[in-house]
PDB file of C-alpha atoms in Angstrom:
ATOM      1  CA  MET X   1      -1.361   3.546  14.217  1.00  0.00           C
ATOM      2  CA  ALA X   2       1.802   1.470  15.021  1.00  0.00           C
ATOM      3  CA  TRP X   3       1.420  -0.576  11.864  1.00  0.00           C
ATOM      4  CA  GLY X   4       0.863   2.617   9.879  1.00  0.00           C
ATOM      5  CA  LEU X   5       3.999   4.246  11.326  1.00  0.00           C
ATOM      6  CA  LEU X   6       6.071   1.190  10.496  1.00  0.00           C
ATOM      7  CA  GLY X   7       4.919   1.278   6.896  1.00  0.00           C
ATOM      8  CA  VAL X   8       5.495   5.002   6.595  1.00  0.00           C
ATOM      9  CA  SER X   9       8.993   4.638   8.074  1.00  0.00           C
ATOM     10  CA  ALA X  10       9.764   2.079   5.391  1.00  0.00           C
ATOM     11  CA  PHE X  11       8.343   4.335   2.654  1.00  0.00           C
ATOM     12  CA  SER X  12      10.237   7.406   3.881  1.00  0.00           C
ATOM     13  CA  PHE X  13      13.437   6.064   2.320  1.00  0.00           C
ATOM     14  CA  THR X  14      11.823   5.547  -1.112  1.00  0.00           C
ATOM     15  CA  VAL X  15      12.471   8.995  -2.546  1.00  0.00           C
ATOM     16  CA  PRO X  16      16.129   9.374  -1.446  1.00  0.00           C
ATOM     17  CA  PHE X  17      16.937   5.851  -2.458  1.00  0.00           C
ATOM     18  CA  THR X  18      15.294   6.375  -5.869  1.00  0.00           C
ATOM     19  CA  ARG X  19      17.400   9.529  -6.192  1.00  0.00           C
ATOM     20  CA  VAL X  20      20.490   7.371  -5.523  1.00  0.00           C
ATOM     21  CA  ALA X  21      19.500   4.616  -7.959  1.00  0.00           C
ATOM     22  CA  VAL X  22      18.853   6.921 -10.914  1.00  0.00           C
ATOM     23  CA  GLY X  23      22.457   8.059 -10.757  1.00  0.00           C
ATOM     24  CA  SER X  24      23.393   5.320 -13.292  1.00  0.00           C
ATOM     25  CA  LEU X  25      20.320   3.113 -13.637  1.00  0.00           C
ATOM     26  CA  SER X  26      17.570   4.099 -16.025  1.00  0.00           C
ATOM     27  CA  PRO X  27      14.299   5.301 -14.524  1.00  0.00           C
ATOM     28  CA  LEU X  28      12.313   2.848 -16.630  1.00  0.00           C
ATOM     29  CA  PHE X  29      14.475  -0.017 -15.262  1.00  0.00           C
ATOM     30  CA  ILE X  30      14.075   1.190 -11.675  1.00  0.00           C
ATOM     31  CA  GLY X  31      10.338   1.702 -11.925  1.00  0.00           C
ATOM     32  CA  SER X  32       9.647  -1.634 -13.591  1.00  0.00           C
ATOM     33  CA  ALA X  33      12.303  -3.970 -12.351  1.00  0.00           C
ATOM     34  CA  ARG X  34      11.602  -3.165  -8.675  1.00  0.00           C
ATOM     35  CA  ALA X  35       8.020  -4.320  -9.246  1.00  0.00           C
ATOM     36  CA  ALA X  36       9.175  -7.388 -11.195  1.00  0.00           C
ATOM     37  CA  VAL X  37      11.457  -8.473  -8.317  1.00  0.00           C
ATOM     38  CA  ALA X  38       8.665  -7.768  -5.755  1.00  0.00           C
ATOM     39  CA  ALA X  39       6.272  -9.795  -7.937  1.00  0.00           C
ATOM     40  CA  LEU X  40       8.517 -12.821  -7.713  1.00  0.00           C
ATOM     41  CA  LEU X  41       8.580 -12.559  -3.952  1.00  0.00           C
ATOM     42  CA  ALA X  42       4.777 -12.085  -3.897  1.00  0.00           C
ATOM     43  CA  ALA X  43       4.112 -15.104  -6.120  1.00  0.00           C
ATOM     44  CA  ALA X  44       6.379 -17.260  -3.939  1.00  0.00           C
ATOM     45  CA  ALA X  45       4.595 -16.061  -0.738  1.00  0.00           C
ATOM     46  CA  LEU X  46       1.153 -16.700  -2.223  1.00  0.00           C
ATOM     47  CA  ALA X  47       2.094 -20.181  -3.497  1.00  0.00           C
ATOM     48  CA  VAL X  48       3.739 -21.330  -0.279  1.00  0.00           C
ATOM     49  CA  THR X  49       0.754 -20.219   1.846  1.00  0.00           C
ATOM     50  CA  ARG X  50      -1.773 -21.460  -0.771  1.00  0.00           C
ATOM     51  CA  GLN X  51      -3.889 -18.369  -0.826  1.00  0.00           C
ATOM     52  CA  ARG X  52      -7.304 -18.535  -2.411  1.00  0.00           C
ATOM     53  CA  LEU X  53      -7.745 -16.680  -5.703  1.00  0.00           C
ATOM     54  CA  PRO X  54      -9.625 -13.314  -5.518  1.00  0.00           C
ATOM     55  CA  ASN X  55     -13.038 -13.212  -7.153  1.00  0.00           C
ATOM     56  CA  GLY X  56     -13.908 -11.277 -10.316  1.00  0.00           C
ATOM     57  CA  ARG X  57     -14.804  -8.014  -8.664  1.00  0.00           C
ATOM     58  CA  GLN X  58     -11.825  -8.162  -6.394  1.00  0.00           C
ATOM     59  CA  TRP X  59      -9.549  -8.548  -9.470  1.00  0.00           C
ATOM     60  CA  ALA X  60     -10.995  -5.319 -10.862  1.00  0.00           C
ATOM     61  CA  ARG X  61     -10.261  -3.575  -7.609  1.00  0.00           C
ATOM     62  CA  LEU X  62      -6.778  -5.034  -7.547  1.00  0.00           C
ATOM     63  CA  ALA X  63      -6.204  -3.507 -10.948  1.00  0.00           C
ATOM     64  CA  VAL X  64      -6.766  -0.082  -9.288  1.00  0.00           C
ATOM     65  CA  VAL X  65      -4.216  -0.918  -6.636  1.00  0.00           C
ATOM     66  CA  ALA X  66      -1.745  -2.251  -9.172  1.00  0.00           C
ATOM     67  CA  GLY X  67      -2.180   0.806 -11.403  1.00  0.00           C
ATOM     68  CA  GLY X  68      -1.579   3.159  -8.532  1.00  0.00           C
ATOM     69  CA  VAL X  69       1.170   1.683  -6.364  1.00  0.00           C
ATOM     70  CA  VAL X  70       2.833  -0.918  -8.587  1.00  0.00           C
ATOM     71  CA  VAL X  71       2.857   0.905 -11.982  1.00  0.00           C
ATOM     72  CA  GLY X  72       1.999   4.564 -11.530  1.00  0.00           C
ATOM     73  CA  PHE X  73       3.882   5.772  -8.464  1.00  0.00           C
ATOM     74  CA  PRO X  74       7.214   3.902  -9.046  1.00  0.00           C
ATOM     75  CA  LEU X  75       7.503   4.877 -12.695  1.00  0.00           C
ATOM     76  CA  LEU X  76       6.439   8.499 -12.237  1.00  0.00           C
ATOM     77  CA  THR X  77       8.716   9.150  -9.265  1.00  0.00           C
ATOM     78  CA  SER X  78      11.628   7.403 -10.954  1.00  0.00           C
ATOM     79  CA  TYR X  79      11.445   9.729 -13.989  1.00  0.00           C
ATOM     80  CA  ALA X  80      10.795  12.792 -11.834  1.00  0.00           C
ATOM     81  CA  LEU X  81      13.766  12.208  -9.577  1.00  0.00           C
ATOM     82  CA  THR X  82      16.227  12.102 -12.501  1.00  0.00           C
ATOM     83  CA  THR X  83      16.186  15.922 -12.177  1.00  0.00           C
ATOM     84  CA  ALA X  84      14.275  16.864  -8.972  1.00  0.00           C
ATOM     85  CA  PRO X  85      16.157  16.786  -5.620  1.00  0.00           C
ATOM     86  CA  ALA X  86      14.818  14.215  -3.098  1.00  0.00           C
ATOM     87  CA  SER X  87      13.846  16.984  -0.657  1.00  0.00           C
ATOM     88  CA  HIS X  88      11.787  18.769  -3.356  1.00  0.00           C
ATOM     89  CA  GLY X  89      10.055  15.513  -4.265  1.00  0.00           C
ATOM     90  CA  ALA X  90       9.296  14.902  -0.564  1.00  0.00           C
ATOM     91  CA  VAL X  91       7.500  18.238  -0.170  1.00  0.00           C
ATOM     92  CA  VAL X  92       5.332  17.796  -3.256  1.00  0.00           C
ATOM     93  CA  ILE X  93       4.500  14.237  -2.202  1.00  0.00           C
ATOM     94  CA  ALA X  94       3.422  15.661   1.174  1.00  0.00           C
ATOM     95  CA  LEU X  95       0.056  16.127  -0.553  1.00  0.00           C
ATOM     96  CA  LEU X  96      -0.416  12.358  -0.436  1.00  0.00           C
ATOM     97  CA  PRO X  97      -2.139  12.122   3.035  1.00  0.00           C
ATOM     98  CA  ALA X  98      -4.813  14.652   2.055  1.00  0.00           C
ATOM     99  CA  ALA X  99      -5.150  13.085  -1.389  1.00  0.00           C
ATOM    100  CA  THR X 100      -5.585   9.637   0.192  1.00  0.00           C
ATOM    101  CA  ALA X 101      -8.212  11.036   2.582  1.00  0.00           C
ATOM    102  CA  VAL X 102     -10.158  12.632  -0.270  1.00  0.00           C
ATOM    103  CA  LEU X 103     -10.244   9.445  -2.280  1.00  0.00           C
ATOM    104  CA  ALA X 104     -11.213   7.480   0.891  1.00  0.00           C
ATOM    105  CA  VAL X 105     -14.117   9.878   1.342  1.00  0.00           C
ATOM    106  CA  VAL X 106     -15.203   9.420  -2.293  1.00  0.00           C
ATOM    107  CA  ARG X 107     -14.709   5.626  -2.202  1.00  0.00           C
ATOM    108  CA  GLY X 108     -16.418   5.209   1.150  1.00  0.00           C
ATOM    109  CA  LYS X 109     -19.295   7.493   0.194  1.00  0.00           C
ATOM    110  CA  GLU X 110     -18.930   9.672   3.254  1.00  0.00           C
ATOM    111  CA  ARG X 111     -19.910  13.326   3.654  1.00  0.00           C
ATOM    112  CA  PRO X 112     -17.246  15.366   5.514  1.00  0.00           C
ATOM    113  CA  PRO X 113     -17.871  19.017   6.309  1.00  0.00           C
ATOM    114  CA  ARG X 114     -17.114  21.747   3.802  1.00  0.00           C
ATOM    115  CA  SER X 115     -14.066  22.838   5.849  1.00  0.00           C
ATOM    116  CA  PHE X 116     -12.347  19.554   4.984  1.00  0.00           C
ATOM    117  CA  TRP X 117     -12.524  20.265   1.201  1.00  0.00           C
ATOM    118  CA  VAL X 118     -11.385  23.895   1.839  1.00  0.00           C
ATOM    119  CA  MET X 119      -8.238  22.770   3.678  1.00  0.00           C
ATOM    120  CA  ALA X 120      -7.510  20.003   1.125  1.00  0.00           C
ATOM    121  CA  GLY X 121      -7.732  22.592  -1.626  1.00  0.00           C
ATOM    122  CA  ILE X 122      -5.480  25.004   0.228  1.00  0.00           C
ATOM    123  CA  GLY X 123      -2.964  22.189   0.631  1.00  0.00           C
ATOM    124  CA  ALA X 124      -2.974  21.542  -3.108  1.00  0.00           C
ATOM    125  CA  VAL X 125      -2.433  25.284  -3.801  1.00  0.00           C
ATOM    126  CA  ALA X 126       0.407  25.392  -1.284  1.00  0.00           C
ATOM    127  CA  ALA X 127       2.187  22.430  -2.937  1.00  0.00           C
ATOM    128  CA  LEU X 128       1.632  23.976  -6.354  1.00  0.00           C
ATOM    129  CA  ALA X 129       3.053  27.306  -5.185  1.00  0.00           C
ATOM    130  CA  PHE X 130       6.066  25.602  -3.686  1.00  0.00           C
ATOM    131  CA  ALA X 131       6.782  23.664  -6.831  1.00  0.00           C
ATOM    132  CA  SER X 132       6.368  26.847  -8.955  1.00  0.00           C
ATOM    133  CA  LEU X 133       8.715  28.890  -6.814  1.00  0.00           C
ATOM    134  CA  GLN X 134      11.315  26.177  -6.778  1.00  0.00           C
ATOM    135  CA  GLY X 135      10.983  25.946 -10.514  1.00  0.00           C
ATOM    136  CA  GLY X 136      11.770  29.626 -11.020  1.00  0.00           C
ATOM    137  CA  GLY X 137       8.341  31.294 -10.737  1.00  0.00           C
ATOM    138  CA  PHE X 138       4.678  30.733 -11.275  1.00  0.00           C
ATOM    139  CA  GLY X 139       3.849  29.313 -14.708  1.00  0.00           C
ATOM    140  CA  ARG X 140       7.206  27.645 -14.944  1.00  0.00           C
ATOM    141  CA  LEU X 141       6.536  24.253 -13.423  1.00  0.00           C
ATOM    142  CA  HIS X 142       9.086  21.638 -14.389  1.00  0.00           C
ATOM    143  CA  TRP X 143       7.927  18.385 -16.056  1.00  0.00           C
ATOM    144  CA  SER X 144       9.228  16.596 -12.912  1.00  0.00           C
ATOM    145  CA  ASP X 145       6.630  18.462 -10.790  1.00  0.00           C
ATOM    146  CA  LEU X 146       3.827  17.303 -13.069  1.00  0.00           C
ATOM    147  CA  LEU X 147       5.118  13.748 -12.741  1.00  0.00           C
ATOM    148  CA  LEU X 148       5.250  14.052  -8.953  1.00  0.00           C
ATOM    149  CA  PHE X 149       1.670  15.316  -8.793  1.00  0.00           C
ATOM    150  CA  GLY X 150       0.646  12.390 -11.001  1.00  0.00           C
ATOM    151  CA  ALA X 151       2.473  10.041  -8.609  1.00  0.00           C
ATOM    152  CA  VAL X 152       0.520  11.486  -5.723  1.00  0.00           C
ATOM    153  CA  LEU X 153      -2.839  10.812  -7.414  1.00  0.00           C
ATOM    154  CA  ALA X 154      -1.777   7.304  -8.434  1.00  0.00           C
ATOM    155  CA  ALA X 155      -0.604   6.367  -4.958  1.00  0.00           C
ATOM    156  CA  ALA X 156      -3.687   7.891  -3.298  1.00  0.00           C
ATOM    157  CA  ALA X 157      -5.973   5.754  -5.421  1.00  0.00           C
ATOM    158  CA  GLY X 158      -3.957   2.655  -4.696  1.00  0.00           C
ATOM    159  CA  TYR X 159      -3.844   3.344  -0.961  1.00  0.00           C
ATOM    160  CA  ALA X 160      -7.548   4.091  -0.657  1.00  0.00           C
ATOM    161  CA  GLU X 161      -8.679   1.022  -2.658  1.00  0.00           C
ATOM    162  CA  GLY X 162      -5.994  -1.202  -1.133  1.00  0.00           C
ATOM    163  CA  GLY X 163      -6.982  -0.238   2.376  1.00  0.00           C
ATOM    164  CA  LEU X 164     -10.563  -1.277   1.712  1.00  0.00           C
ATOM    165  CA  LEU X 165      -9.536  -4.464  -0.136  1.00  0.00           C
ATOM    166  CA  ALA X 166      -7.162  -5.487   2.656  1.00  0.00           C
ATOM    167  CA  ARG X 167     -10.156  -5.917   4.911  1.00  0.00           C
ATOM    168  CA  GLU X 168     -11.323  -8.722   2.574  1.00  0.00           C
ATOM    169  CA  LEU X 169      -8.079 -10.325   1.324  1.00  0.00           C
ATOM    170  CA  GLY X 170      -5.628  -9.412   4.051  1.00  0.00           C
ATOM    171  CA  SER X 171      -2.857  -6.844   4.030  1.00  0.00           C
ATOM    172  CA  TRP X 172       0.034  -8.662   2.502  1.00  0.00           C
ATOM    173  CA  GLN X 173      -2.236 -10.654   0.278  1.00  0.00           C
ATOM    174  CA  THR X 174      -3.593  -7.443  -1.279  1.00  0.00           C
ATOM    175  CA  VAL X 175      -0.271  -6.051  -2.335  1.00  0.00           C
ATOM    176  CA  SER X 176       0.919  -9.560  -3.372  1.00  0.00           C
ATOM    177  CA  TRP X 177      -2.025 -10.084  -5.759  1.00  0.00           C
ATOM    178  CA  ALA X 178      -1.621  -6.579  -7.099  1.00  0.00           C
ATOM    179  CA  LEU X 179       2.026  -7.295  -7.855  1.00  0.00           C
ATOM    180  CA  VAL X 180       1.174 -10.545  -9.552  1.00  0.00           C
ATOM    181  CA  LEU X 181      -1.536  -8.863 -11.616  1.00  0.00           C
ATOM    182  CA  ALA X 182       0.913  -6.181 -12.871  1.00  0.00           C
ATOM    183  CA  ALA X 183       3.748  -8.599 -13.331  1.00  0.00           C
ATOM    184  CA  PRO X 184       3.429  -9.224 -17.134  1.00  0.00           C
ATOM    185  CA  LEU X 185       3.542  -5.506 -17.889  1.00  0.00           C
ATOM    186  CA  MET X 186       6.388  -4.808 -15.477  1.00  0.00           C
ATOM    187  CA  PHE X 187       8.455  -7.730 -16.784  1.00  0.00           C
ATOM    188  CA  ALA X 188       7.923  -6.497 -20.322  1.00  0.00           C
ATOM    189  CA  LEU X 189       8.996  -2.971 -19.394  1.00  0.00           C
ATOM    190  CA  THR X 190      12.055  -4.421 -17.679  1.00  0.00           C
ATOM    191  CA  VAL X 191      13.002  -6.207 -20.846  1.00  0.00           C
ATOM    192  CA  VAL X 192      12.531  -3.027 -22.808  1.00  0.00           C
ATOM    193  CA  SER X 193      14.747  -1.065 -20.418  1.00  0.00           C
ATOM    194  CA  LEU X 194      17.503  -3.686 -20.674  1.00  0.00           C
ATOM    195  CA  THR X 195      17.411  -3.631 -24.473  1.00  0.00           C
ATOM    196  CA  GLN X 196      17.670   0.187 -24.485  1.00  0.00           C
ATOM    197  CA  GLN X 197      20.807   0.341 -22.410  1.00  0.00           C
ATOM    198  CA  ALA X 198      23.011  -1.784 -20.207  1.00  0.00           C
ATOM    199  CA  GLN X 199      22.180  -1.241 -16.531  1.00  0.00           C
ATOM    200  CA  VAL X 200      25.548  -0.694 -14.935  1.00  0.00           C
ATOM    201  CA  GLY X 201      25.573   0.877 -11.484  1.00  0.00           C
ATOM    202  CA  THR X 202      27.739   1.137  -8.351  1.00  0.00           C
ATOM    203  CA  ALA X 203      27.251  -1.067  -5.334  1.00  0.00           C
ATOM    204  CA  LYS X 204      25.482   1.830  -3.615  1.00  0.00           C
ATOM    205  CA  GLU X 205      23.032   2.262  -6.479  1.00  0.00           C
ATOM    206  CA  TRP X 206      22.242  -1.458  -6.609  1.00  0.00           C
ATOM    207  CA  ALA X 207      21.759  -1.520  -2.800  1.00  0.00           C
ATOM    208  CA  ALA X 208      19.276   1.353  -3.165  1.00  0.00           C
ATOM    209  CA  PHE X 209      17.485  -0.577  -5.907  1.00  0.00           C
ATOM    210  CA  ALA X 210      17.378  -3.639  -3.720  1.00  0.00           C
ATOM    211  CA  TYR X 211      15.658  -1.633  -0.980  1.00  0.00           C
ATOM    212  CA  LEU X 212      13.096  -0.237  -3.425  1.00  0.00           C
ATOM    213  CA  ALA X 213      12.260  -3.698  -4.702  1.00  0.00           C
ATOM    214  CA  VAL X 214      12.102  -5.614  -1.462  1.00  0.00           C
ATOM    215  CA  VAL X 215      10.966  -3.024   1.113  1.00  0.00           C
ATOM    216  CA  SER X 216       9.344  -0.105  -0.685  1.00  0.00           C
ATOM    217  CA  MET X 217       7.515  -2.328  -3.188  1.00  0.00           C
ATOM    218  CA  PHE X 218       6.724  -5.272  -1.009  1.00  0.00           C
ATOM    219  CA  LEU X 219       7.429  -5.522   2.732  1.00  0.00           C
ATOM    220  CA  GLY X 220       6.464  -1.956   3.528  1.00  0.00           C
ATOM    221  CA  PHE X 221       2.936  -2.605   2.306  1.00  0.00           C
ATOM    222  CA  PHE X 222       2.521  -5.481   4.760  1.00  0.00           C
ATOM    223  CA  ALA X 223       2.487  -2.947   7.634  1.00  0.00           C
ATOM    224  CA  TRP X 224       0.814  -0.069   5.754  1.00  0.00           C
ATOM    225  CA  TYR X 225      -2.181  -2.023   4.460  1.00  0.00           C
ATOM    226  CA  ARG X 226      -2.424  -3.804   7.829  1.00  0.00           C
ATOM    227  CA  GLY X 227      -2.848  -0.404   9.490  1.00  0.00           C
ATOM    228  CA  LEU X 228      -5.315   0.810   6.920  1.00  0.00           C
ATOM    229  CA  ALA X 229      -7.332  -2.391   7.198  1.00  0.00           C
ATOM    230  CA  ILE X 230      -7.657  -2.069  10.967  1.00  0.00           C
ATOM    231  CA  GLY X 231      -8.411   1.631  10.425  1.00  0.00           C
ATOM    232  CA  PRO X 232     -10.281   3.765  10.220  1.00  0.00           C
ATOM    233  CA  MET X 233      -8.265   4.742   7.149  1.00  0.00           C
ATOM    234  CA  ALA X 234      -8.479   8.488   7.799  1.00  0.00           C
ATOM    235  CA  GLN X 235      -7.047   8.102  11.283  1.00  0.00           C
ATOM    236  CA  VAL X 236      -4.182   5.923  10.119  1.00  0.00           C
ATOM    237  CA  SER X 237      -3.463   8.262   7.209  1.00  0.00           C
ATOM    238  CA  GLN X 238      -2.453  10.907   9.804  1.00  0.00           C
ATOM    239  CA  VAL X 239       0.721   8.908  10.374  1.00  0.00           C
ATOM    240  CA  GLN X 240       1.604   9.473   6.719  1.00  0.00           C
ATOM    241  CA  LEU X 241       2.200  13.168   7.542  1.00  0.00           C
ATOM    242  CA  VAL X 242       5.545  12.263   9.038  1.00  0.00           C
ATOM    243  CA  GLN X 243       6.769  10.675   5.804  1.00  0.00           C
ATOM    244  CA  PRO X 244       7.894  13.811   4.015  1.00  0.00           C
ATOM    245  CA  VAL X 245       9.612  15.076   7.179  1.00  0.00           C
ATOM    246  CA  LEU X 246      11.523  11.833   7.475  1.00  0.00           C
ATOM    247  CA  THR X 247      12.298  11.869   3.756  1.00  0.00           C
ATOM    248  CA  ILE X 248      13.754  15.393   3.895  1.00  0.00           C
ATOM    249  CA  LEU X 249      15.814  14.369   6.943  1.00  0.00           C
ATOM    250  CA  TRP X 250      17.176  11.239   5.082  1.00  0.00           C
ATOM    251  CA  ALA X 251      17.928  13.400   2.014  1.00  0.00           C
ATOM    252  CA  ALA X 252      20.024  15.777   4.176  1.00  0.00           C
ATOM    253  CA  LEU X 253      21.797  12.960   6.071  1.00  0.00           C
ATOM    254  CA  LEU X 254      22.349  10.432   3.251  1.00  0.00           C
ATOM    255  CA  LEU X 255      22.530  12.645   0.169  1.00  0.00           C
ATOM    256  CA  GLY X 256      23.945  15.833   1.648  1.00  0.00           C
ATOM    257  CA  GLU X 257      21.106  17.895   0.281  1.00  0.00           C
ATOM    258  CA  GLU X 258      20.863  21.366   1.820  1.00  0.00           C
ATOM    259  CA  LEU X 259      17.843  22.159   3.970  1.00  0.00           C
ATOM    260  CA  THR X 260      16.850  25.542   2.440  1.00  0.00           C
ATOM    261  CA  TRP X 261      14.235  27.829   3.939  1.00  0.00           C
ATOM    262  CA  PRO X 262      11.883  27.473   0.945  1.00  0.00           C
ATOM    263  CA  THR X 263      11.995  23.718   1.356  1.00  0.00           C
ATOM    264  CA  VAL X 264      11.365  23.901   5.058  1.00  0.00           C
ATOM    265  CA  LEU X 265       8.573  26.489   4.835  1.00  0.00           C
ATOM    266  CA  GLY X 266       6.961  24.755   1.870  1.00  0.00           C
ATOM    267  CA  GLY X 267       7.013  21.412   3.697  1.00  0.00           C
ATOM    268  CA  LEU X 268       5.484  22.958   6.816  1.00  0.00           C
ATOM    269  CA  ALA X 269       2.744  24.637   4.797  1.00  0.00           C
ATOM    270  CA  VAL X 270       1.756  21.515   2.949  1.00  0.00           C
ATOM    271  CA  LEU X 271       1.980  19.379   6.098  1.00  0.00           C
ATOM    272  CA  GLY X 272      -0.118  21.854   8.025  1.00  0.00           C
ATOM    273  CA  CYS X 273      -2.895  21.957   5.490  1.00  0.00           C
ATOM    274  CA  ALA X 274      -2.946  18.178   5.064  1.00  0.00           C
ATOM    275  CA  GLY X 275      -2.959  17.657   8.825  1.00  0.00           C
ATOM    276  CA  VAL X 276      -5.906  20.038   9.346  1.00  0.00           C
ATOM    277  CA  ALA X 277      -7.820  18.422   6.520  1.00  0.00           C
ATOM    278  CA  VAL X 278      -7.416  14.951   7.882  1.00  0.00           C
ATOM    279  CA  ARG X 279      -8.148  16.127  11.465  1.00  0.00           C
ATOM    280  CA  ILE X 280     -11.437  17.685  10.320  1.00  0.00           C
ATOM    281  CA  ARG X 281     -12.517  14.427   8.830  1.00  0.00           C
ATOM    282  CA  LEU X 282     -11.563  12.556  11.954  1.00  0.00           C
ATOM    283  CA  ASP X 283     -13.652  14.815  14.117  1.00  0.00           C
ATOM    284  CA  ARG X 284     -16.632  14.295  11.865  1.00  0.00           C
ATOM    285  CA  THR X 285     -16.349  10.466  11.722  1.00  0.00           C
ATOM    286  CA  THR X 286     -15.700   9.885  15.407  1.00  0.00           C
TER     287      THR X 286
END
């Protein structure tokens, strides 16, 4: 639980710092270059410690991790947060704990009670309703909301598979190999972003990007996958429920975003549903 909380604390700054970075830097550059920088760090760590190469099946599973947390989540959130406030993104992403638990159930071939699926579904509806109301009414979801929901699914898949794989390869090794695997694509996208426009930002924006690359994309996963590997994953995933709360707090303190009642109530509704869903699964498995 302590390792999980450390990882979640590191991730809680991701949304507000992404919001800062997209002030001048392009979302394609932020989403790809942060992974490219992290891949260099990962390659160096793997080389220095002389880690053994994963086997063929592990490479396939690493592709799921890379697609979810190296490619999918960073790119989708970077584009979404060009228009969506950090606090709004935090509430939608609050679905991530329940989504991770659902995919962990599917991947682990477990059979939780029906009440688990009911609460997970209610949580999804609550997040959808929140996003719709913030967007001006039902049926008027913004494209940024769709990107955020996609980011949730991508990250959940990467977390669930990465947590299982970390038991075989190790926590930091799992994220490092995933970064190396995705490196050619992310370097190519970085080059594309640089040819499209010059990336000129303030010192504050570059500092935010540095955090995204070094901590959100690399060091934070050391603790997070360590916690998931020790597990059980469903229990550790409870800690993730504090992430949107912390993110909204950082958005208010660092970005000056107003804590509106719809944001607070929407966050509480999603957190409540996700918390009950994960708790039901815990009761069943223990």
